[in-house]
Amino acid sequence: MSEQYEEYRQLLGCLPLDTISYAFAYGSGAVSQENEDLSEKMVDFIVVSNDSLRFHKDNLSQNSKHYSFVRLFGPDKLTTLQTKFGARLYFNTNVRSNNRLIKYGVISTDDFQADLLDWSWMYVSGRLQKPVLEVVPPSDAISSQIKENRKNALQAALLQLPDSFSLEKLFQQIVGLSYHGDFRMIFGEDRKKIEKIVKGGYPKFETIYKPLLADDKRLSLRGNKIEQDNSTPSIYHRLNLLPMAVVDGLCTRFHAWDKRQRDVEEIMFSMAHRHDVGDHVAGSLASIVSSSSIRQTAKNALTAGVTKSIVYSSKKVLKMFRSIR
């Protein structure tokens, strides 16, 4: 096992892990981004719990200082806050562990799976479309769902790309799926974030997506170049592979200009004939991302507390200004 895995496993060791079925580190503190040093970064984790109530009970007993004033409401209310609002995550941030700062989000196994397969909030699913560092290994079932999420990401990206494009462009499109529509990309995030993620993690992106590309009979990969079949039947096929939340969004957009009652199959068939189908896929995704990012950010401000929120947000804004110099 790698030194980084061992280090990050120790960082997460400050938490009660009895109910954790899967945990991973993500973002610039876990996977190198271009011209950035991992050791200087806060490490972001997501932990998936089979019993969120028990996790919060144990964590309040063990790490009450990780929580803001909302700890006073008790584990039942914390669990309700986690599972009923935003993207169904409860984050604690600016936590000191083994002389590193960490941030961790807790999500229930059911909500985790709903986001992976249906893209209900495009939050954990978006993070797992990019390379991550697995700290608590997934079960076979979760591993299969992660792969399905990445297959879906590939389909959504291909629908927005022309007949011919590069691997780098594909990876940028995949990364952008969970960022376009996020208000923080307008104010609060590094403007070169997508480019840095792809350049820093390029070999890992190849490891994830090249096998999926090889399995897709509607495209061919020659070196660094991809050519895909953009015929109507191929587009229709890809549309029917999209997760439910994206399909629902496409149906909503369709009904904006056609009020007649149509079933999903008819709507997808009609969409497949449109020259701007990629724009509609992008719009459906942006709507999901926009809604969940606003609600989750507001929730994070509450769970982090005023002081930690100001510190965390100021670092993000400073980084944004540096990126646009």
XYZ file of C-alpha atoms in Angstrom, residues 40-270:
231
model
C 0.022 22.143 1.641
C -3.635 21.273 1.099
C -6.551 20.576 3.401
C -7.607 16.970 2.768
C -11.272 16.512 1.833
C -12.962 13.208 2.662
C -16.383 11.724 2.102
C -17.405 8.865 4.383
C -20.383 6.645 3.618
C -22.203 5.370 6.714
C -24.580 2.439 7.049
C -25.994 4.096 10.174
C -25.712 7.893 10.184
C -27.435 8.302 13.541
C -24.972 5.997 15.244
C -22.063 7.730 13.489
C -23.104 11.143 14.828
C -23.740 9.748 18.315
C -20.262 8.203 18.405
C -18.597 11.196 16.783
C -20.228 13.691 19.163
C -18.918 11.629 22.047
C -15.446 11.351 20.520
C -15.066 14.627 18.600
C -17.645 17.154 19.791
C -15.315 20.040 18.872
C -15.517 19.045 15.198
C -19.102 20.347 15.191
C -20.412 23.896 15.283
C -23.122 25.063 17.685
C -25.588 22.705 15.944
C -24.154 19.885 18.069
C -26.367 21.253 20.824
C -29.385 19.918 18.945
C -28.156 16.341 19.413
C -27.500 13.421 17.030
C -31.123 12.973 15.936
C -31.363 16.522 14.597
C -27.907 16.318 13.044
C -28.950 13.162 11.200
C -32.141 14.833 9.990
C -30.106 17.816 8.782
C -27.800 15.446 6.937
C -30.443 13.261 5.269
C -33.217 15.750 4.459
C -31.464 18.842 3.100
C -28.942 19.878 0.446
C -27.028 17.073 -1.251
C -27.596 14.796 1.782
C -24.125 15.361 3.264
C -23.110 16.694 6.666
C -19.685 18.393 6.576
C -17.286 19.256 9.366
C -14.372 21.428 8.224
C -11.025 22.790 9.439
C -10.488 19.751 11.659
C -6.942 19.129 12.854
C -5.735 15.519 12.553
C -2.101 14.382 12.677
C -0.896 17.941 12.037
C -2.993 18.234 8.863
C -6.271 20.032 8.299
C -9.110 17.834 7.073
C -12.713 18.306 6.032
C -15.115 15.377 5.997
C -18.630 14.884 4.749
C -20.923 12.114 5.990
C -23.586 10.586 3.723
C -25.845 7.591 4.241
C -25.317 4.511 2.086
C -28.811 4.869 0.571
C -28.304 8.523 -0.393
C -24.828 7.730 -1.699
C -26.208 5.055 -4.000
C -29.088 7.298 -5.148
C -26.623 9.979 -6.214
C -24.296 7.514 -7.932
C -27.006 5.833 -9.994
C -29.645 8.555 -10.507
C -27.519 11.729 -10.179
C -30.111 13.052 -7.748
C -27.756 15.795 -6.529
C -24.675 15.318 -8.722
C -22.477 15.838 -5.659
C -20.710 12.643 -4.589
C -21.346 11.244 -8.075
C -19.495 14.224 -9.545
C -16.535 13.754 -7.263
C -16.308 10.066 -8.145
C -16.285 10.827 -11.869
C -12.783 12.130 -11.212
C -9.786 10.268 -9.704
C -9.963 9.858 -5.925
C -7.943 8.120 -3.222
C -9.886 5.271 -1.647
C -9.195 5.087 2.090
C -11.839 2.576 3.211
C -12.193 0.193 0.232
C -15.660 -0.263 -1.329
C -17.687 -3.450 -1.307
C -18.251 -5.211 -4.634
C -21.701 -3.609 -4.841
C -20.395 -0.080 -4.256
C -17.484 -0.673 -6.632
C -19.963 -1.685 -9.341
C -22.059 1.454 -8.712
C -18.980 3.679 -8.937
C -18.160 2.115 -12.313
C -21.753 2.643 -13.491
C -21.533 6.313 -12.462
C -18.391 6.706 -14.558
C -20.017 4.971 -17.543
C -22.877 7.452 -17.263
C -20.418 10.343 -17.096
C -18.837 9.128 -20.310
C -22.233 9.027 -22.052
C -23.162 12.528 -20.880
C -19.803 13.899 -22.022
C -19.963 12.212 -25.442
C -23.384 13.742 -26.102
C -21.779 17.181 -25.767
C -18.778 16.503 -27.996
C -18.328 16.591 -31.802
C -17.452 13.715 -34.148
C -13.728 13.971 -33.377
C -11.889 15.202 -30.275
C -8.904 14.517 -28.011
C -8.709 12.492 -24.814
C -7.863 15.670 -22.927
C -11.013 17.343 -24.239
C -13.078 14.328 -23.164
C -11.624 14.427 -19.652
C -12.290 18.179 -19.407
C -15.875 17.562 -20.474
C -16.295 14.843 -17.827
C -14.842 17.038 -15.078
C -17.086 19.897 -16.165
C -20.268 17.836 -15.744
C -20.386 18.530 -12.004
C -19.020 22.101 -12.169
C -21.123 23.814 -14.830
C -24.077 25.310 -12.986
C -22.211 25.524 -9.664
C -22.424 29.175 -8.602
C -19.023 28.836 -6.898
C -17.405 28.593 -10.341
C -18.586 32.179 -10.909
C -17.376 33.464 -7.550
C -15.281 31.419 -5.149
C -13.425 28.822 -7.208
C -10.185 28.765 -9.193
C -11.124 29.702 -12.776
C -8.584 27.173 -14.105
C -9.834 24.378 -11.863
C -11.060 22.021 -14.612
C -7.861 22.371 -16.621
C -5.689 21.792 -13.534
C -7.647 18.705 -12.471
C -7.219 17.085 -15.894
C -3.536 17.962 -16.341
C -2.609 16.936 -12.802
C -4.523 13.648 -12.862
C -4.209 12.762 -16.560
C -2.703 9.252 -16.120
C -5.405 8.400 -13.563
C -8.132 9.604 -15.931
C -6.680 7.301 -18.594
C -6.758 4.370 -16.162
C -10.430 5.022 -15.358
C -11.833 5.853 -18.780
C -9.751 4.029 -21.410
C -11.320 0.627 -20.539
C -14.792 2.206 -20.773
C -13.913 3.717 -24.151
C -12.700 0.317 -25.358
C -16.086 -1.193 -24.457
C -18.035 1.413 -26.465
C -18.680 0.136 -30.012
C -19.919 3.537 -31.174
C -16.499 5.156 -31.033
C -12.866 4.441 -31.847
C -9.713 5.508 -30.019
C -6.552 6.057 -32.050
C -3.686 7.304 -29.928
C -4.899 10.505 -28.302
C -7.786 11.009 -30.738
C -11.369 9.779 -30.430
C -13.902 9.519 -33.229
C -17.514 8.806 -32.389
C -20.679 7.960 -34.270
C -22.965 10.964 -33.905
C -25.816 9.550 -35.939
C -29.374 9.849 -34.624
C -29.566 6.149 -33.544
C -26.294 6.531 -31.614
C -27.449 9.719 -29.899
C -30.774 8.065 -29.036
C -28.878 5.122 -27.532
C -26.739 7.411 -25.371
C -29.732 9.453 -24.219
C -31.421 6.290 -22.977
C -28.357 5.445 -20.858
C -28.437 8.730 -18.921
C -29.359 8.713 -15.196
C -32.944 9.404 -14.190
C -32.422 12.961 -12.905
C -30.901 14.037 -16.235
C -33.711 12.365 -18.204
C -36.296 14.112 -15.999
C -34.598 17.425 -16.742
C -34.664 16.730 -20.476
C -38.389 15.952 -20.265
C -38.988 19.239 -18.437
C -37.090 21.139 -21.118
C -38.994 19.332 -23.892
C -42.366 20.225 -22.369
C -41.366 23.900 -22.386
C -41.862 23.945 -26.186
C -44.189 20.951 -26.678
C -47.132 20.701 -24.278
C -48.477 17.441 -25.697
C -48.399 14.348 -23.517
C -45.461 12.179 -24.574
C -43.825 9.251 -22.840
C -40.100 9.281 -22.066
C -39.219 7.109 -25.048
C -40.939 9.513 -27.451
C -39.248 12.512 -25.860
C -35.791 10.921 -26.082
C -36.454 9.982 -29.718
C -37.422 13.581 -30.472
